[in-house]
CSV table of C-alpha atoms in Angstrom, one decimal:
chain,number,residue,atom,x,y,z
A,1,MET,CA,8.6,-17.6,2.5
A,2,LEU,CA,6.0,-16.4,5.0
A,3,PRO,CA,5.2,-12.6,5.4
A,4,LEU,CA,4.9,-11.5,9.0
A,5,ALA,CA,4.8,-7.7,9.2
A,6,ASN,CA,4.2,-4.6,7.1
A,7,PRO,CA,6.3,-1.5,8.0
A,8,LEU,CA,3.7,0.9,6.7
A,9,LYS,CA,1.1,2.1,9.2
A,10,PRO,CA,-2.3,3.4,8.1
A,11,GLN,CA,-3.4,7.0,8.8
A,12,SER,CA,-6.6,5.7,10.4
A,13,LYS,CA,-7.6,2.4,12.0
A,14,PRO,CA,-8.6,-0.2,9.4
A,15,TYR,CA,-11.7,-1.3,11.4
A,16,PHE,CA,-13.3,-3.1,8.5
A,17,THR,CA,-10.3,-5.4,8.0
A,18,TYR,CA,-10.4,-6.2,11.8
A,19,ILE,CA,-14.1,-6.9,11.6
A,20,ILE,CA,-13.7,-9.3,8.7
A,21,ILE,CA,-10.9,-11.1,10.5
A,22,VAL,CA,-13.0,-11.5,13.7
A,23,MET,CA,-16.0,-12.7,11.7
A,24,ASN,CA,-13.9,-15.4,10.0
A,25,PHE,CA,-12.7,-16.7,13.3
A,26,LEU,CA,-16.3,-16.7,14.7
A,27,VAL,CA,-17.6,-18.6,11.7
A,28,PHE,CA,-14.7,-21.1,12.0
A,29,ALA,CA,-15.6,-21.6,15.7
A,30,ALA,CA,-19.2,-22.4,14.6
A,31,GLU,CA,-17.8,-24.9,12.0
A,32,ASN,CA,-16.6,-27.1,14.8
A,33,PHE,CA,-20.2,-27.9,15.8
A,34,ALA,CA,-21.8,-28.1,12.3
A,35,TYR,CA,-19.2,-28.2,9.6
A,36,GLN,CA,-21.1,-30.4,7.1
A,37,GLN,CA,-24.3,-28.6,7.7
A,38,MET,CA,-22.6,-25.2,6.9
A,39,LEU,CA,-21.1,-26.6,3.7
A,40,ASP,CA,-24.5,-27.9,2.6
A,41,ASN,CA,-26.3,-24.6,3.4
A,42,TYR,CA,-23.8,-21.8,2.8
A,43,ALA,CA,-21.0,-23.1,0.4
A,44,VAL,CA,-21.4,-22.6,-3.4
A,45,ILE,CA,-22.4,-25.8,-5.2
A,46,PRO,CA,-21.8,-25.3,-9.0
A,47,ARG,CA,-24.8,-27.5,-10.1
A,48,GLN,CA,-27.1,-25.6,-7.8
A,49,LEU,CA,-25.7,-22.2,-8.8
A,50,THR,CA,-26.1,-22.9,-12.5
A,51,THR,CA,-29.6,-24.4,-12.1
A,52,HIS,CA,-30.9,-21.5,-9.9
A,53,VAL,CA,-28.9,-18.6,-11.2
A,54,PHE,CA,-31.2,-15.8,-10.0
A,55,SER,CA,-32.2,-17.4,-6.7
A,56,ALA,CA,-31.7,-15.2,-3.7
A,57,GLU,CA,-30.3,-18.2,-1.8
A,58,THR,CA,-27.6,-18.9,-4.4
A,59,VAL,CA,-26.6,-15.2,-4.6
A,60,LEU,CA,-26.2,-15.1,-0.8
A,61,ASP,CA,-24.1,-18.2,-0.9
A,62,LEU,CA,-21.5,-16.3,-3.1
A,63,PHE,CA,-21.1,-14.0,-0.1
A,64,ARG,CA,-21.5,-16.5,2.8
A,65,SER,CA,-19.1,-19.0,1.3
A,66,LEU,CA,-16.2,-16.5,1.7
A,67,PHE,CA,-16.3,-17.0,5.5
A,68,ILE,CA,-16.0,-20.8,5.5
A,69,HIS,CA,-12.5,-22.4,5.8
A,70,ALA,CA,-11.5,-26.1,5.6
A,71,SER,CA,-8.9,-26.0,8.4
A,72,ILE,CA,-7.2,-23.8,11.0
A,73,VAL,CA,-4.1,-23.6,8.7
A,74,HIS,CA,-6.3,-22.4,5.8
A,75,LEU,CA,-7.9,-19.8,8.1
A,76,LEU,CA,-4.7,-18.5,9.7
A,77,LEU,CA,-2.9,-18.1,6.4
A,78,ASN,CA,-5.7,-16.2,4.8
A,79,MET,CA,-6.2,-13.9,7.8
A,80,LEU,CA,-2.4,-13.3,8.1
A,81,TYR,CA,-2.2,-12.1,4.5
A,82,LEU,CA,-5.4,-10.0,4.9
A,83,TRP,CA,-4.0,-8.3,8.0
A,84,ILE,CA,-0.6,-7.6,6.5
A,85,PHE,CA,-1.9,-6.3,3.1
A,86,GLY,CA,-5.4,-5.2,3.9
A,87,GLU,CA,-4.7,-2.4,6.4
A,88,MET,CA,-3.0,-0.1,3.9
A,89,VAL,CA,-5.4,-1.0,1.1
A,90,GLU,CA,-8.4,-0.1,3.2
A,91,ASN,CA,-6.6,3.1,4.2
A,92,TRP,CA,-6.2,4.1,0.6
A,93,LEU,CA,-9.5,2.9,-0.8
A,94,GLY,CA,-11.8,3.8,2.1
A,95,MET,CA,-14.1,1.3,3.8
A,96,GLY,CA,-16.8,1.3,1.0
A,97,TRP,CA,-14.5,0.7,-1.9
A,98,TYR,CA,-12.4,-1.8,0.1
A,99,ALA,CA,-15.6,-3.8,0.9
A,100,GLY,CA,-16.4,-3.8,-2.8
A,101,LEU,CA,-12.9,-5.0,-3.7
A,102,LEU,CA,-13.2,-8.0,-1.3
A,103,LEU,CA,-16.7,-8.9,-2.5
A,104,LEU,CA,-15.8,-8.5,-6.2
A,105,SER,CA,-12.5,-10.5,-6.1
A,106,GLY,CA,-14.0,-13.2,-3.9
A,107,THR,CA,-17.0,-13.6,-6.1
A,108,ALA,CA,-15.0,-13.5,-9.3
A,109,ALA,CA,-12.7,-16.3,-8.0
A,110,THR,CA,-15.7,-18.4,-7.0
A,111,MET,CA,-17.4,-18.0,-10.4
A,112,LEU,CA,-14.2,-19.0,-12.2
A,113,GLN,CA,-14.1,-22.2,-10.3
A,114,VAL,CA,-17.8,-22.8,-11.0
A,115,LEU,CA,-17.1,-22.4,-14.8
A,116,PHE,CA,-14.4,-25.2,-14.6
A,117,ASP,CA,-17.2,-27.7,-13.9
A,118,THR,CA,-20.8,-26.4,-13.9
A,119,ASN,CA,-22.2,-29.9,-13.0
A,120,SER,CA,-20.0,-30.5,-10.0
A,121,THR,CA,-21.5,-31.1,-6.6
A,122,LEU,CA,-18.4,-30.4,-4.7
A,123,PRO,CA,-18.7,-27.3,-2.4
A,124,ILE,CA,-16.6,-24.1,-3.2
A,125,PHE,CA,-15.7,-21.9,-0.2
A,126,GLY,CA,-12.9,-19.9,1.4
A,127,SER,CA,-11.7,-16.3,1.2
A,128,SER,CA,-8.4,-16.9,-0.7
A,129,GLY,CA,-9.8,-15.2,-3.8
A,130,ALA,CA,-10.7,-12.1,-1.8
A,131,VAL,CA,-7.3,-12.1,-0.1
A,132,GLY,CA,-5.7,-12.4,-3.6
A,133,GLY,CA,-7.6,-9.3,-4.6
A,134,VAL,CA,-6.2,-7.4,-1.6
A,135,MET,CA,-2.6,-8.5,-2.5
A,136,GLY,CA,-3.1,-7.3,-6.1
A,137,ALA,CA,-4.3,-3.9,-4.9
A,138,TYR,CA,-1.3,-3.7,-2.5
A,139,LEU,CA,1.0,-4.6,-5.4
A,140,VAL,CA,-0.2,-1.5,-7.4
A,141,LEU,CA,-0.2,0.9,-4.4
A,142,TYR,CA,3.0,0.0,-2.6
A,143,PRO,CA,5.1,-2.3,-4.9
A,144,ASN,CA,8.5,-1.7,-3.2
A,145,THR,CA,7.5,-1.7,0.4
A,146,ARG,CA,9.8,-4.0,2.4
A,147,ILE,CA,7.7,-6.8,4.0
A,148,LYS,CA,9.2,-8.6,7.0
A,149,CYS,CA,9.3,-12.3,6.0
A,150,ILE,CA,10.5,-15.6,7.3
A,151,THR,CA,12.8,-17.1,4.6
A,152,PRO,CA,15.4,-19.9,4.7
A,153,ASN,CA,18.0,-17.2,5.3
A,154,SER,CA,16.0,-16.2,8.4
A,155,VAL,CA,16.3,-19.7,9.8
A,156,MET,CA,20.0,-19.5,9.4
A,157,THR,CA,20.6,-16.0,10.8
A,158,GLY,CA,17.7,-15.7,13.2
A,159,LYS,CA,16.6,-12.4,11.6
A,160,LEU,CA,13.6,-11.6,9.5
A,161,SER,CA,14.3,-10.8,5.8
A,162,ASP,CA,13.1,-7.6,4.1
A,163,ILE,CA,11.4,-8.6,0.8
A,164,PRO,CA,9.8,-6.1,-1.6
A,165,ALA,CA,6.0,-6.5,-1.8
A,166,MET,CA,6.2,-7.1,-5.5
A,167,GLY,CA,8.5,-10.1,-4.8
A,168,VAL,CA,6.2,-11.5,-2.1
A,169,VAL,CA,3.1,-11.2,-4.4
A,170,ALA,CA,5.0,-12.5,-7.5
A,171,LEU,CA,6.2,-15.6,-5.6
A,172,TRP,CA,2.7,-16.3,-4.2
A,173,PHE,CA,1.3,-15.8,-7.8
A,174,LEU,CA,3.9,-18.2,-9.2
A,175,ILE,CA,3.2,-20.9,-6.6
A,176,GLN,CA,-0.5,-20.7,-7.3
A,177,LEU,CA,0.1,-20.9,-11.1
A,178,LEU,CA,2.4,-24.0,-10.8
A,179,ALA,CA,0.2,-25.7,-8.3
A,180,GLY,CA,-2.8,-25.1,-10.6
A,181,ILE,CA,-1.0,-26.6,-13.6
A,182,LEU,CA,0.0,-29.6,-11.5
A,183,SER,CA,-3.6,-30.1,-10.3
A,184,LEU,CA,-4.8,-30.2,-13.9
A,185,ASP,CA,-2.3,-32.9,-14.7
A,186,MET,CA,-3.4,-35.0,-11.7
A,187,GLY,CA,-7.1,-34.9,-12.8
A,188,SER,CA,-8.3,-36.9,-9.9
A,189,GLY,CA,-11.8,-35.5,-10.1
A,190,GLU,CA,-11.9,-35.0,-6.3
A,191,GLY,CA,-12.2,-31.7,-4.5
A,192,GLY,CA,-9.1,-29.6,-4.0
A,193,VAL,CA,-7.7,-26.1,-3.8
A,194,ALA,CA,-8.9,-23.6,-6.4
A,195,PHE,CA,-5.5,-22.3,-7.4
A,196,PHE,CA,-6.6,-20.5,-10.6
A,197,ALA,CA,-9.4,-18.8,-8.7
A,198,HIS,CA,-6.7,-17.3,-6.4
A,199,ILE,CA,-4.8,-16.0,-9.4
A,200,LEU,CA,-8.0,-14.3,-10.8
A,201,GLY,CA,-8.4,-12.6,-7.4
A,202,VAL,CA,-5.0,-10.9,-7.8
A,203,ILE,CA,-5.8,-9.8,-11.3
A,204,VAL,CA,-9.1,-8.4,-10.1
A,205,GLY,CA,-7.3,-6.5,-7.3
A,206,VAL,CA,-4.8,-5.0,-9.7
A,207,THR,CA,-7.5,-3.9,-12.2
A,208,PHE,CA,-9.7,-2.5,-9.5
A,209,VAL,CA,-7.1,-0.2,-8.0
A,210,ARG,CA,-5.8,1.0,-11.3
A,211,GLN,CA,-9.3,2.0,-12.3
A,212,ARG,CA,-9.8,3.8,-9.0
A,213,MET,CA,-6.5,5.7,-9.5
A,214,LYS,CA,-7.6,6.7,-13.0
A,215,ARG,CA,-11.0,8.0,-11.8
A,216,THR,CA,-9.4,9.8,-8.9
A,217,TYR,CA,-6.3,11.4,-10.7
A,218,GLY,CA,-7.3,11.3,-14.3
A,219,LYS,CA,-6.8,9.0,-17.3
A,220,SER,CA,-3.3,10.3,-17.8
A,221,TYR,CA,-2.2,9.0,-14.4
A,222,HIS,CA,1.0,6.9,-15.0
A,223,PHE,CA,1.2,4.8,-11.7
A,224,PRO,CA,4.7,6.0,-10.6
A,225,ALA,CA,7.0,3.7,-8.8
A,226,PRO,CA,9.2,4.8,-5.9
A,227,THR,CA,12.7,5.9,-7.0
A,228,SER,CA,14.4,4.4,-4.0
A,229,PRO,CA,13.3,0.8,-3.4
A,230,THR,CA,15.6,0.3,-0.5
A,231,SER,CA,14.1,3.2,1.5
A,232,TYR,CA,10.4,2.7,0.5
A,233,GLY,CA,8.2,2.1,3.5
A,234,LYS,CA,10.9,3.2,5.9
A,235,ILE,CA,11.5,6.4,7.8
A,236,ILE,CA,14.6,7.9,6.3
A,237,PRO,CA,16.8,10.0,8.6
A,238,LEU,CA,16.3,13.7,7.9
A,239,ARG,CA,20.0,14.2,7.8
A,240,ARG,CA,22.5,11.5,6.8
A,241,SER,CA,25.9,11.2,8.2
A,242,GLY,CA,28.4,13.4,6.3
A,243,SER,CA,25.7,15.5,4.5
A,244,PRO,CA,25.7,19.3,4.5
A,245,ARG,CA,23.9,21.0,7.4
A,246,SER,CA,21.0,23.4,6.9
A,247,PRO,CA,21.7,27.1,6.9
A,248,ASP,CA,20.2,27.6,10.4
A,249,ARG,CA,22.8,25.0,11.7
A,250,PRO,CA,26.3,26.3,10.8
A,251,ALA,CA,28.9,23.5,10.4
A,252,TYR,CA,31.5,25.4,12.4
A,253,ASN,CA,31.6,27.5,15.5
A,254,TRP,CA,34.9,29.4,15.2
A,255,LYS,CA,36.5,31.1,18.2
A,256,ALA,CA,39.0,33.8,17.2
A,257,THR,CA,42.2,34.1,19.2
A,258,ASP,CA,45.1,36.4,19.0
A,259,SER,CA,47.3,33.8,17.3
A,260,ASN,CA,44.9,32.6,14.6
A,261,SER,CA,42.4,35.4,14.3
A,262,GLY,CA,43.3,36.0,10.6
A,263,LYS,CA,42.7,32.3,9.7
A,264,ALA,CA,39.6,32.1,11.8
A,265,LEU,CA,38.1,35.2,10.1
A,266,GLN,CA,38.8,33.8,6.7
A,267,LYS,CA,37.0,30.5,7.6
A,268,VAL,CA,34.1,32.4,9.1
A,269,GLU,CA,33.7,34.5,5.9
A,270,SER,CA,33.9,31.3,3.8
A,271,THR,CA,31.3,29.6,5.9
A,272,LEU,CA,29.0,32.6,5.7
A,273,LYS,CA,29.4,32.7,1.9
A,274,ASP,CA,28.5,29.0,1.6
A,275,LEU,CA,25.4,29.6,3.8
A,276,LYS,CA,24.4,32.5,1.7
A,277,GLU,CA,24.6,30.5,-1.5
A,278,GLN,CA,22.6,27.7,0.1
A,279,ALA,CA,19.9,30.2,1.2
A,280,ASN,CA,19.8,31.7,-2.4
A,281,ASN,CA,19.5,28.2,-3.9
A,282,LYS,CA,16.7,27.3,-1.5
A,283,LEU,CA,14.8,30.6,-2.3
A,284,ALA,CA,15.2,30.0,-6.1
A,285,THR,CA,13.9,26.5,-5.8
A,286,GLU,CA,10.8,27.7,-3.9
A,287,GLU,CA,10.0,30.6,-6.2
A,288,LYS,CA,10.5,28.6,-9.4
A,289,ALA,CA,7.2,27.2,-10.5
A,290,PRO,CA,7.1,24.0,-12.6
A,291,LYS,CA,6.2,24.4,-16.2
A,292,GLU,CA,4.1,21.3,-16.6
A,293,LYS,CA,0.4,21.0,-15.6
A,294,PRO,CA,-0.3,19.8,-12.1
A,295,ALA,CA,-0.8,16.1,-11.6
A,296,LEU,CA,-3.4,16.9,-8.9
A,297,ASP,CA,-5.3,20.2,-8.4
A,298,LEU,CA,-6.6,20.6,-4.8
A,299,SER,CA,-7.2,24.3,-4.8
A,300,TYR,CA,-11.0,24.0,-5.2
A,301,LEU,CA,-11.4,21.6,-2.3
A,302,PRO,CA,-12.1,22.4,1.4
A,303,SER,CA,-9.2,21.8,3.8
A,304,SER,CA,-10.6,18.4,5.0
A,305,ALA,CA,-11.0,17.0,1.5
A,306,ARG,CA,-7.7,18.5,0.4
A,307,LYS,CA,-5.9,16.7,3.2
A,308,ARG,CA,-7.6,13.4,2.4
A,309,GLU,CA,-6.8,13.5,-1.3
A,310,ALA,CA,-3.2,14.7,-0.7
A,311,ILE,CA,-2.6,11.8,1.6
A,312,ARG,CA,-4.0,9.3,-0.9
A,313,TYR,CA,-1.9,10.6,-3.8
A,314,LEU,CA,1.4,11.2,-2.0
A,315,SER,CA,1.3,7.8,-0.3
A,316,THR,CA,1.8,6.3,-3.8
A,317,ARG,CA,4.7,8.6,-4.5
A,318,HIS,CA,6.7,7.8,-1.3
A,319,GLY,CA,10.4,8.1,-2.1
A,320,SER,CA,9.8,10.0,-5.4
A,321,THR,CA,10.6,13.7,-6.1
A,322,VAL,CA,7.5,16.0,-6.3
A,323,SER,CA,6.8,19.7,-6.4
A,324,LEU,CA,4.1,21.1,-4.1
A,325,GLN,CA,2.4,24.5,-4.3
A,326,THR,CA,1.0,25.8,-1.0
A,327,GLU,CA,-1.7,28.4,-0.3
A,328,ASN,CA,0.8,31.3,-0.3
A,329,LYS,CA,1.8,30.4,-3.9
A,330,THR,CA,5.2,29.0,-2.7
A,331,PHE,CA,6.6,26.0,-4.5
A,332,HIS,CA,8.5,23.3,-2.6
A,333,GLN,CA,10.4,20.6,-4.5
A,334,GLY,CA,12.1,17.5,-3.0
A,335,LYS,CA,11.9,13.8,-2.3
A,336,ILE,CA,9.2,12.5,0.0
A,337,VAL,CA,11.0,10.9,2.9
A,338,ARG,CA,8.3,10.8,5.6
A,339,MET,CA,4.5,11.2,6.1
A,340,THR,CA,2.6,11.7,9.3
A,341,GLY,CA,-1.1,12.1,9.9
A,342,THR,CA,-0.9,15.9,9.2
A,343,GLN,CA,2.3,16.6,7.3
A,344,VAL,CA,4.6,15.5,4.6
A,345,VAL,CA,8.4,15.8,4.8
A,346,LEU,CA,10.4,16.8,1.6
A,347,GLU,CA,14.2,16.6,1.4
A,348,ASP,CA,15.8,18.8,-1.2
A,349,GLU,CA,19.2,18.4,-3.0
A,350,GLN,CA,21.0,20.0,0.0
A,351,ASN,CA,19.4,17.3,2.3
A,352,THR,CA,17.3,20.0,4.0
A,353,ALA,CA,14.0,18.7,5.4
A,354,ARG,CA,10.8,20.7,5.0
A,355,TRP,CA,7.6,19.9,6.8
A,356,ILE,CA,4.4,20.9,4.8
A,357,LEU,CA,0.9,20.6,6.1
A,358,PHE,CA,-1.5,18.5,3.9
A,359,THR,CA,-4.2,21.2,4.4
A,360,GLU,CA,-1.9,23.9,2.8
A,361,ILE,CA,-1.2,22.0,-0.4
A,362,THR,CA,-3.1,23.3,-3.4
A,363,GLN,CA,-1.3,21.7,-6.3
A,364,ILE,CA,0.9,18.6,-6.8
A,365,PHE,CA,3.3,18.3,-9.7
């Protein structure tokens, strides 16, 4: 299975992800002229690292080694995964924390491989650990997003398969685990792929984002999962076929005639009664305030910060039912079916869509 596309689009351009991808390709181009020299000077050598722990050169190697790759296939696979999963992770974390995630997961993966054999002289390099950290972060933020993948079924049907992100990451994790166990059994003593280091990268990514969520939304944050996995990451139609129409769009347009004026009048009265009940239900829903404490209070923030925090929180609740309080003390309850750069769309029980500006949201329940 090979992931090819992510249906979610970031609110802003993930420039840092693009910069990292370009830098990796530039370094790989330089490797064609001095590959062995780059390994000797910039890759991590366990014996050198443990001998000169606090040397500035060895500390820099922990960072520089992340940009070196053994082959074009190694590079393309890492950059493909970074592009697919990194855009939305950078969008949620922000450039600074995203850079910290890449550095922390990549460094942790390298150090784990060093601990396996501190006297080894084989070079350690590659960004697979950092990419694993990004995948772990994406797993926490958007677990049910449908990733476009090439699978055996795709070869048969000629169409890409939609696989939940948790399935893609879980399969990748399992492959790394099994390959790592097999590599221990082989015990050749020669250089190879650091499979367990990749696994640690995923664990670091999961832990990193969970801690960021707790610091942002409080220790009681419960990491909600979307209630509708099949629709997560997709734009749901605002009105499904066969669903009731909204009060401002009557279902019927009766024309009374001399022969059926009585029946037409009864149907019009029945339709008006139904519309009145829908309007009353809508008003009752808006005026009824939730009894529980808000999961996120934005009332004290300026409009720009309120918009940013609302987007970060609601992006993790896509497909879930939420209650929002706006500046005019009105409550709106419904399922999140769509998000744009400025508004969120809620769909209530009557399948009526409401567009709410992020800057007007003061509390989220």
